[in-house]
Amino acid sequence: MIEAVIFDHDGVIIDNQPYQGAAWTELFRENGINISEEDISTKIRGRPTLVGLKNFFEDKYTEDQLKELARRKEELYISFFLKDFKEVSGFSKFARKLHDLRIPMAIATSTTLDLLNITLDKLQLQGLFQVIVSSEDISESKPSPQIYLVTAERLGVTPDKCAIFEDSKSGIESAVAAGSKVILVTTSHKPNELNISGINLTIPDFSSLSPQQVLTL
């Protein structure tokens, strides 16, 4: 029986993948570089911005230069994302149902706390989650299971009693490695694009999902 539920942010709570991609594309365009969707998917998506930049550029830039690029990317992302903010269909209603059932919930994300708070404010969900773990709280990025192990510990439950909602390849690998039940939200990938064992349930969004489907995994 599931005792706690953990949500990733990008592509799970908010449908922001087009804006993340647009921000990355614009950042590289400003710097005279063409970037493919494959590069975004394999080297960047699901990871903190700075880690994505290091994956792409390796040793071509200094740490300070990479931090400035990361700052600019977040600036671009916010400008795109605020113009057309939308949640993944049914998320707020689903989260409130879990809250009414007194199921502990957490958000564990590579997103910064500042960006996460924008989402919670816009969706009026502040105070609904017992634990929030962001990129500032961890030393290892996904696919390391660290973020989910830390989140489960802070929730006071073992990882195998947690259900984790994820959308990215690195995020799913992280959740599987943590030993949790894993729900794939297909906002970033089609189900047949990810050849990963350990996915317990696949959903397009939360509109038809009941708490019992998750709690009985």
XYZ file of N, CA and C in Angstrom:
651
model
N 0.849 -1.205 0.000
C 0.000 0.000 0.000
C 0.881 1.250 0.000
N 0.566 2.167 -0.880
C 1.318 3.412 -0.973
C 0.983 4.318 0.213
N 2.027 4.884 0.813
C 1.839 5.747 1.983
C 2.115 7.220 1.697
N 2.782 7.522 0.581
C 3.097 8.909 0.233
C 3.240 9.030 -1.277
N 2.989 10.227 -1.781
C 3.047 10.472 -3.225
C 3.997 11.635 -3.487
N 4.875 11.446 -4.468
C 5.877 12.451 -4.821
C 5.701 12.845 -6.281
N 5.745 14.143 -6.532
C 5.595 14.660 -7.890
C 6.857 15.378 -8.344
N 7.291 15.089 -9.554
C 8.230 15.961 -10.240
C 7.457 17.233 -10.606
N 8.133 18.236 -11.117
C 7.470 19.503 -11.455
C 7.269 19.656 -12.963
N 8.361 19.838 -13.692
C 8.260 20.085 -15.130
C 7.645 18.884 -15.835
N 6.567 19.126 -16.584
C 5.931 18.053 -17.337
C 5.030 17.152 -16.525
N 4.967 17.382 -15.218
C 4.083 16.597 -14.347
C 3.030 17.501 -13.721
N 3.472 18.571 -13.078
C 2.531 19.526 -12.492
C 2.118 20.558 -13.535
N 3.092 21.062 -14.261
C 2.778 22.037 -15.308
C 3.244 21.517 -16.658
N 2.489 21.866 -17.682
C 2.784 21.426 -19.042
C 3.713 22.454 -19.677
N 4.979 22.424 -19.281
C 5.911 23.478 -19.663
C 7.020 23.034 -20.602
N 6.996 21.788 -21.054
C 8.092 21.313 -21.879
C 8.294 22.142 -23.155
N 7.221 22.604 -23.827
C 7.471 23.455 -25.004
C 8.236 24.724 -24.653
N 8.000 25.275 -23.459
C 8.664 26.518 -23.068
C 10.106 26.263 -22.637
N 10.352 25.105 -22.001
C 11.723 24.740 -21.683
C 12.519 24.590 -22.977
N 11.943 23.865 -23.931
C 12.631 23.668 -25.206
C 12.879 24.981 -25.931
N 11.868 25.866 -25.916
C 12.005 27.165 -26.580
C 13.086 28.012 -25.915
N 13.164 27.950 -24.586
C 14.176 28.714 -23.859
C 15.580 28.214 -24.184
N 15.742 26.883 -24.215
C 17.045 26.325 -24.562
C 17.431 26.690 -25.992
N 16.484 26.562 -26.915
C 16.756 26.880 -28.319
C 17.172 28.334 -28.481
N 16.454 29.246 -27.803
C 16.758 30.669 -27.897
C 18.109 30.992 -27.260
N 18.403 30.361 -26.127
C 19.701 30.580 -25.475
C 20.847 30.203 -26.411
N 20.746 29.045 -27.043
C 21.808 28.612 -27.946
C 21.841 29.469 -29.212
N 20.673 29.908 -29.690
C 20.635 30.791 -30.859
C 21.367 32.090 -30.564
N 21.133 32.648 -29.360
C 21.814 33.890 -28.971
C 23.332 33.729 -28.959
N 23.767 32.483 -28.769
C 25.206 32.217 -28.711
C 25.740 31.556 -29.983
N 24.920 31.626 -31.057
C 25.367 31.160 -32.362
C 25.488 29.661 -32.501
N 24.665 28.918 -31.737
C 24.746 27.453 -31.740
C 23.382 26.865 -32.085
N 23.357 25.894 -32.990
C 22.132 25.145 -33.271
C 22.075 23.941 -32.337
N 20.911 23.703 -31.731
C 20.745 22.564 -30.833
C 19.547 21.746 -31.289
N 19.696 20.455 -31.291
C 18.625 19.575 -31.752
C 17.732 19.155 -30.589
N 16.540 18.693 -30.913
C 15.636 18.164 -29.897
C 16.256 16.953 -29.217
N 17.033 16.171 -29.975
C 17.701 15.003 -29.386
C 18.710 15.428 -28.316
N 19.460 16.507 -28.589
C 20.412 17.012 -27.589
C 19.690 17.466 -26.333
N 18.570 18.166 -26.512
C 17.791 18.630 -25.357
C 17.296 17.433 -24.556
N 16.799 16.406 -25.256
C 16.232 15.244 -24.586
C 17.283 14.424 -23.857
N 18.447 14.204 -24.485
C 19.436 13.285 -23.906
C 20.406 13.953 -22.947
N 20.708 15.233 -23.164
C 21.736 15.878 -22.350
C 21.194 16.867 -21.327
N 19.951 17.327 -21.522
C 19.473 18.462 -20.738
C 18.205 18.165 -19.956
N 17.181 17.607 -20.604
C 15.860 17.470 -19.984
C 15.918 16.633 -18.705
N 15.230 17.124 -17.660
C 15.160 16.411 -16.391
C 16.313 16.713 -15.458
N 17.236 17.582 -15.887
C 18.397 17.911 -15.070
C 18.394 19.396 -14.722
N 19.078 19.790 -13.639
C 19.217 21.222 -13.353
C 19.870 21.937 -14.531
N 19.536 23.214 -14.712
C 20.036 23.977 -15.855
C 21.554 23.939 -15.948
N 22.230 24.157 -14.835
C 23.694 24.191 -14.849
C 24.279 22.839 -15.246
N 23.667 21.757 -14.781
C 24.131 20.418 -15.142
C 23.936 20.181 -16.640
N 22.783 20.607 -17.173
C 22.531 20.476 -18.604
C 23.567 21.207 -19.437
N 23.929 22.412 -19.001
C 24.948 23.184 -19.715
C 26.304 22.501 -19.660
N 26.648 21.969 -18.505
C 27.929 21.250 -18.376
C 27.939 20.002 -19.253
N 26.801 19.304 -19.324
C 26.713 18.116 -20.180
C 26.943 18.476 -21.644
N 26.415 19.628 -22.042
C 26.491 20.012 -23.447
C 27.865 20.588 -23.811
N 28.366 21.495 -22.967
C 29.593 22.214 -23.311
C 30.869 21.551 -22.798
N 30.716 20.639 -21.824
C 31.872 19.984 -21.209
C 32.832 21.052 -20.676
N 34.041 21.172 -21.232
C 35.039 22.098 -20.657
C 35.222 23.376 -21.472
N 34.244 23.737 -22.285
C 34.419 24.880 -23.193
C 34.207 26.229 -22.510
N 33.547 26.251 -21.347
C 33.265 27.495 -20.637
C 33.711 27.381 -19.183
N 33.993 28.536 -18.575
C 34.321 28.547 -17.153
C 33.049 28.388 -16.332
N 33.204 28.097 -15.054
C 32.052 27.956 -14.161
C 31.223 29.238 -14.128
N 31.889 30.384 -14.063
C 31.172 31.667 -14.032
C 30.409 31.909 -15.329
N 31.005 31.548 -16.460
C 30.314 31.709 -17.745
C 29.091 30.804 -17.827
N 29.218 29.581 -17.329
C 28.091 28.652 -17.325
C 26.976 29.159 -16.421
N 27.330 29.727 -15.285
C 26.318 30.273 -14.375
C 25.574 31.440 -15.015
N 26.275 32.257 -15.791
C 25.620 33.365 -16.479
C 24.682 32.843 -17.575
N 25.110 31.801 -18.289
C 24.233 31.174 -19.282
C 22.999 30.572 -18.607
N 23.186 29.952 -17.451
C 22.062 29.370 -16.716
C 21.082 30.449 -16.283
N 21.613 31.588 -15.824
C 20.744 32.703 -15.406
C 19.928 33.197 -16.598
N 20.571 33.335 -17.761
C 19.878 33.807 -18.957
C 18.825 32.809 -19.411
N 19.142 31.507 -19.331
C 18.172 30.494 -19.740
C 16.927 30.563 -18.868
N 17.092 30.700 -17.544
C 15.935 30.786 -16.651
C 15.118 32.040 -16.942
N 15.803 33.132 -17.280
C 15.128 34.386 -17.640
C 14.256 34.181 -18.877
N 14.808 33.517 -19.896
C 14.053 33.238 -21.113
C 12.869 32.325 -20.824
N 13.121 31.287 -20.039
C 12.069 30.329 -19.715
C 10.892 31.013 -19.028
N 11.170 31.841 -18.036
C 10.094 32.518 -17.301
C 9.285 33.397 -18.241
N 9.962 34.096 -19.165
C 9.249 34.980 -20.088
C 8.302 34.203 -20.989
N 8.707 32.991 -21.437
C 7.832 32.156 -22.268
C 6.704 31.542 -21.442
N 7.071 31.019 -20.295
C 6.173 30.227 -19.463
C 5.042 31.070 -18.856
N 5.338 32.322 -18.490
C 4.309 33.167 -17.887
C 3.279 33.653 -18.900
N 3.651 33.631 -20.181
C 2.710 34.073 -21.207
C 1.571 33.078 -21.405
N 1.816 31.809 -21.138
C 0.811 30.775 -21.426
C 0.894 29.661 -20.389
N 0.764 30.038 -19.129
C 0.906 29.074 -18.026
C -0.278 28.108 -18.009
N 0.009 26.815 -17.922
C -1.084 25.850 -17.781
C -0.588 24.607 -17.056
N -1.446 24.086 -16.199
C -1.103 22.862 -15.487
C -1.360 21.656 -16.380
N -0.741 20.537 -16.029
C -1.101 19.271 -16.666
C -2.539 18.975 -16.254
N -3.372 18.667 -17.211
C -4.816 18.569 -16.985
C -5.163 17.694 -15.778
N -5.945 18.267 -14.855
C -6.456 17.533 -13.709
C -5.534 17.489 -12.504
N -4.326 18.093 -12.610
C -3.378 17.937 -11.504
C -3.896 18.522 -10.193
N -4.354 19.757 -10.207
C -4.778 20.413 -8.957
C -5.909 19.636 -8.285
N -6.871 19.200 -9.071
C -7.994 18.435 -8.525
C -7.506 17.129 -7.905
N -6.579 16.449 -8.583
C -6.043 15.191 -8.076
C -5.268 15.418 -6.777
N -4.432 16.437 -6.739
C -3.648 16.720 -5.535
C -4.547 17.055 -4.355
N -5.619 17.773 -4.604
C -6.539 18.112 -3.508
C -7.282 16.881 -3.009
N -7.566 15.936 -3.893
C -8.199 14.680 -3.459
C -7.264 13.907 -2.525
N -5.981 13.848 -2.880
C -5.009 13.176 -2.010
C -4.901 13.897 -0.667
N -4.920 15.209 -0.722
C -4.848 16.005 0.510
C -6.049 15.729 1.399
N -7.230 15.626 0.801
C -8.449 15.334 1.569
C -8.379 13.948 2.218
N -7.637 13.034 1.586
C -7.454 11.689 2.140
C -6.296 11.636 3.144
N -5.665 12.775 3.376
C -4.533 12.905 4.311
C -3.334 12.060 3.884
N -3.134 11.985 2.576
C -1.960 11.288 2.043
C -0.803 12.296 1.984
N 0.319 12.019 2.635
C 1.464 12.931 2.557
C 1.939 13.084 1.110
N 2.242 14.326 0.736
C 2.682 14.604 -0.627
C 3.936 15.450 -0.616
N 4.727 15.295 -1.665
C 5.958 16.068 -1.804
C 6.178 16.420 -3.264
N 6.966 17.445 -3.475
C 7.467 17.776 -4.811
C 8.975 17.625 -4.765
N 9.517 16.893 -5.724
C 10.964 16.695 -5.826
C 11.365 17.030 -7.256
N 12.134 18.089 -7.431
C 12.338 18.604 -8.773
C 13.714 19.222 -8.971
N 14.187 19.153 -10.194
C 15.429 19.838 -10.570
C 15.199 21.337 -10.750
N 13.943 21.750 -10.758
C 13.594 23.158 -10.859
C 14.039 23.903 -9.603
N 14.350 25.185 -9.757
C 14.718 25.984 -8.594
C 13.482 26.284 -7.747
N 13.715 26.606 -6.485
C 12.613 26.908 -5.577
C 11.843 28.144 -6.025
N 12.516 29.118 -6.591
C 11.840 30.333 -7.061
C 10.814 29.997 -8.144
N 11.208 29.164 -9.106
C 10.283 28.792 -10.178
C 9.149 27.935 -9.644
N 9.458 27.063 -8.722
C 8.428 26.208 -8.130
C 7.381 27.036 -7.397
N 7.817 28.058 -6.682
C 6.878 28.907 -5.954
C 5.957 29.683 -6.892
N 6.448 30.026 -8.084
C 5.583 30.670 -9.083
C 4.430 29.735 -9.430
N 4.748 28.458 -9.649
C 3.719 27.460 -9.969
C 2.713 27.313 -8.837
N 3.201 27.126 -7.621
C 2.302 26.907 -6.479
C 1.415 28.116 -6.242
N 1.951 29.308 -6.430
C 1.141 30.520 -6.267
C 0.049 30.591 -7.331
N 0.418 30.316 -8.584
C -0.550 30.416 -9.670
C -1.651 29.366 -9.549
N -1.302 28.178 -9.060
C -2.288 27.114 -8.913
C -2.985 27.137 -7.555
N -2.566 28.074 -6.704
C -3.128 28.209 -5.350
C -2.993 26.894 -4.567
N -1.782 26.343 -4.617
C -1.509 25.064 -3.948
C -0.467 25.200 -2.837
N -0.125 26.411 -2.465
C 0.826 26.595 -1.374
C 0.280 25.943 -0.107
N 1.135 25.206 0.594
C 0.738 24.571 1.843
C 0.166 23.175 1.682
N 0.002 22.720 0.447
C -0.590 21.397 0.215
C 0.431 20.264 0.340
N 1.710 20.603 0.212
C 2.760 19.587 0.171
C 3.600 19.630 1.450
N 3.765 18.473 2.064
C 4.504 18.407 3.324
C 6.002 18.625 3.132
N 6.515 18.227 1.983
C 7.953 18.313 1.716
C 8.174 18.843 0.309
N 9.147 19.737 0.168
C 9.589 20.194 -1.148
C 11.103 20.080 -1.199
N 11.588 19.345 -2.187
C 13.031 19.195 -2.390
C 13.341 19.724 -3.791
N 14.225 20.713 -3.865
C 14.580 21.315 -5.146
C 16.050 21.065 -5.452
N 16.507 21.613 -6.565
C 17.894 21.400 -6.978
C 18.889 21.944 -5.960
N 18.460 22.911 -5.148
C 19.356 23.484 -4.144
C 19.633 22.527 -2.985
N 18.817 21.470 -2.866
C 18.909 20.568 -1.704
C 19.748 19.317 -1.952
N 20.207 19.119 -3.173
C 20.878 17.853 -3.505
C 22.224 18.115 -4.175
N 23.081 17.113 -4.123
C 24.405 17.224 -4.748
C 24.511 16.396 -6.022
N 23.565 15.477 -6.235
C 23.582 14.615 -7.415
C 22.289 14.807 -8.207
N 22.406 15.009 -9.505
C 21.215 15.201 -10.333
C 20.684 13.860 -10.821
N 19.422 13.854 -11.263
C 18.851 12.662 -11.877
C 19.713 12.273 -13.076
N 19.952 10.990 -13.334
C 19.229 9.804 -12.868
C 19.672 9.224 -11.520
N 20.539 9.902 -10.803
C 20.828 9.444 -9.434
C 19.525 9.420 -8.649
N 19.321 8.432 -7.783
C 18.091 8.390 -6.976
C 18.112 9.324 -5.773
N 19.193 10.094 -5.611
C 19.356 10.885 -4.389
C 18.138 11.757 -4.067
N 17.627 12.460 -5.067
C 16.536 13.394 -4.792
C 15.319 12.670 -4.222
N 15.027 11.459 -4.698
C 13.860 10.734 -4.204
C 14.139 10.031 -2.879
N 15.363 9.628 -2.661
C 15.714 9.049 -1.358
C 15.637 10.115 -0.269
N 16.127 11.311 -0.572
C 16.055 12.427 0.386
C 14.600 12.800 0.656
N 13.792 12.849 -0.394
C 12.378 13.223 -0.240
C 11.628 12.207 0.609
N 11.835 10.916 0.343
C 11.175 9.871 1.130
C 11.586 9.966 2.600
N 12.866 10.194 2.839
C 13.347 10.312 4.213
C 12.672 11.483 4.930
N 12.542 12.601 4.240
C 11.909 13.776 4.849
C 10.407 13.572 5.058
N 9.809 12.732 4.238
C 8.395 12.391 4.425
C 8.202 11.405 5.564
N 9.285 10.715 5.933
C 9.210 9.732 7.012
C 8.674 8.389 6.574
N 8.854 8.071 5.282
C 8.411 6.774 4.764
C 9.569 6.136 3.994
N 9.507 4.832 3.817
C 10.536 4.170 3.020
C 10.223 4.366 1.531
N 11.250 4.402 0.683
C 11.012 4.653 -0.747
C 10.044 3.683 -1.398
N 10.022 2.418 -0.932
C 9.137 1.437 -1.559
C 7.668 1.695 -1.258
N 7.392 2.589 -0.315
C 6.011 2.960 0.012
C 5.602 4.270 -0.662
N 6.458 4.753 -1.586
C 6.175 6.000 -2.296
C 5.783 5.731 -3.746
N 4.842 6.505 -4.246
C 4.518 6.527 -5.673
C 5.063 7.834 -6.232
N 5.803 7.738 -7.326
C 6.462 8.905 -7.908
C 5.940 9.146 -9.323
N 5.532 10.392 -9.577
C 5.094 10.797 -10.916
C 6.259 11.474 -11.629
N 6.613 10.960 -12.801
C 7.727 11.486 -13.579
C 7.365 11.526 -15.068
N 8.112 12.367 -15.807
C 7.871 12.451 -17.252
C 9.124 12.252 -18.089
N 10.316 12.425 -17.493
C 11.551 12.370 -18.275
C 12.283 11.052 -18.076
N 13.143 10.724 -19.017
C 13.918 9.486 -18.946
C 14.794 9.470 -17.696
N 15.531 10.555 -17.453
C 16.412 10.582 -16.286
C 15.612 10.543 -14.987
N 14.445 11.176 -14.983
C 13.599 11.164 -13.790
C 13.036 9.784 -13.493
N 12.607 9.088 -14.533
C 12.085 7.727 -14.347
C 13.181 6.807 -13.837
N 14.368 6.913 -14.432
C 15.498 6.099 -13.974
C 15.811 6.384 -12.511
N 15.724 7.644 -12.121
C 15.957 8.032 -10.727
C 14.932 7.404 -9.799
N 13.656 7.474 -10.174
C 12.577 6.930 -9.345
C 12.666 5.414 -9.242
N 12.982 4.753 -10.361
C 13.125 3.293 -10.357
C 14.289 2.886 -9.459
N 15.400 3.614 -9.568
C 16.578 3.295 -8.760
C 16.318 3.496 -7.271
N 15.387 4.395 -6.939
C 15.041 4.624 -5.533
C 14.221 3.474 -4.961
N 13.657 2.640 -5.843
C 12.863 1.503 -5.391
C 11.398 1.826 -5.172
N 10.925 2.904 -5.787
C 9.539 3.337 -5.614
C 8.656 2.848 -6.759
N 7.347 2.987 -6.575
C 6.408 2.768 -7.663
C 6.456 4.002 -8.571
N 6.396 3.784 -9.877
C 6.636 4.874 -10.821
C 5.467 5.028 -11.781
N 4.972 6.261 -11.886
C 3.907 6.592 -12.836
C 4.484 7.522 -13.889
N 4.439 7.108 -15.136
C 4.910 7.922 -16.247
C 3.787 8.821 -16.736
N 4.056 10.124 -16.785
C 3.132 11.093 -17.369
C 3.681 11.429 -18.753
N 2.905 11.156 -19.792
C 3.433 11.208 -21.161
C 3.334 12.602 -21.784
N 3.803 13.606 -21.061
C 3.836 14.965 -21.606
C 5.111 15.229 -22.386
N 6.180 14.506 -22.071
C 7.480 14.721 -22.716
C 7.869 13.597 -23.666
N 7.354 12.402 -23.422
C 7.692 11.241 -24.244
C 6.446 10.412 -24.505
N 6.393 9.807 -25.684
C 5.384 8.795 -25.929
C 5.809 7.524 -25.199
N 4.845 6.698 -24.768
C 5.200 5.500 -23.996
C 6.227 4.610 -24.679
N 6.145 4.488 -26.009
C 7.071 3.590 -26.712
C 8.451 4.190 -26.934
N 8.652 5.456 -26.526
C 9.961 6.086 -26.674
C 10.907 5.721 -25.536
N 10.362 5.241 -24.436
C 11.175 4.957 -23.262
C 11.233 3.459 -23.008
N 12.377 2.889 -23.213
C 12.562 1.454 -22.985
C 13.158 1.264 -21.583
N 12.329 1.514 -20.571
C 12.784 1.452 -19.186
C 11.863 0.510 -18.412
N 12.422 -0.466 -17.761
C 11.613 -1.340 -16.922
C 11.374 -0.673 -15.580
N 10.284 -1.034 -14.941
C 9.995 -0.493 -13.620
C 8.889 0.535 -13.592
N 8.303 0.866 -14.763
C 7.167 1.793 -14.805
C 5.900 1.008 -14.460
N 5.196 1.452 -13.441
C 4.024 0.718 -12.962
C 2.712 1.172 -13.577
N 2.669 2.414 -14.038
C 1.434 2.960 -14.600
C 1.812 4.087 -15.550
N 1.084 4.201 -16.661
C 1.319 5.275 -17.632
C 0.024 6.051 -17.833
N 0.120 7.379 -17.742
C -1.064 8.224 -17.897
C -0.734 9.411 -18.809
N -1.744 9.921 -19.554
C -1.502 11.121 -20.358
C -1.565 12.393 -19.505
N -2.403 12.342 -18.455
C -2.575 13.463 -17.533
C -3.353 12.937 -16.327
N -3.857 13.855 -15.479
C -4.531 13.431 -14.248
C -6.054 13.448 -14.344
N -6.584 13.760 -15.517
C -8.016 14.019 -15.628
C -8.886 12.808 -15.304
N -8.383 11.597 -15.573
C -9.183 10.398 -15.308
C -8.576 9.517 -14.219
N -7.605 10.037 -13.506
C -6.896 9.244 -12.499
C -7.545 9.402 -11.128
N -7.784 8.281 -10.456
C -8.330 8.317 -9.101
C -7.224 8.049 -8.089
N -7.331 8.575 -6.879
C -6.326 8.274 -5.853
C -6.141 6.776 -5.629
N -7.223 6.007 -5.691
C -7.122 4.566 -5.426
C -6.250 3.844 -6.442
N -6.261 4.312 -7.689
C -5.400 3.692 -8.699
C -3.927 3.799 -8.310
N -3.584 4.867 -7.638
C -2.197 5.096 -7.229
C -1.901 4.428 -5.898
N -2.814 4.564 -4.945
C -2.567 4.065 -3.592
C -2.525 2.545 -3.516
N -3.089 1.870 -4.520
C -3.098 0.400 -4.508
C -2.029 -0.222 -5.417
N -1.104 0.593 -5.922
C -0.033 0.060 -6.770
C 0.847 -0.912 -5.979
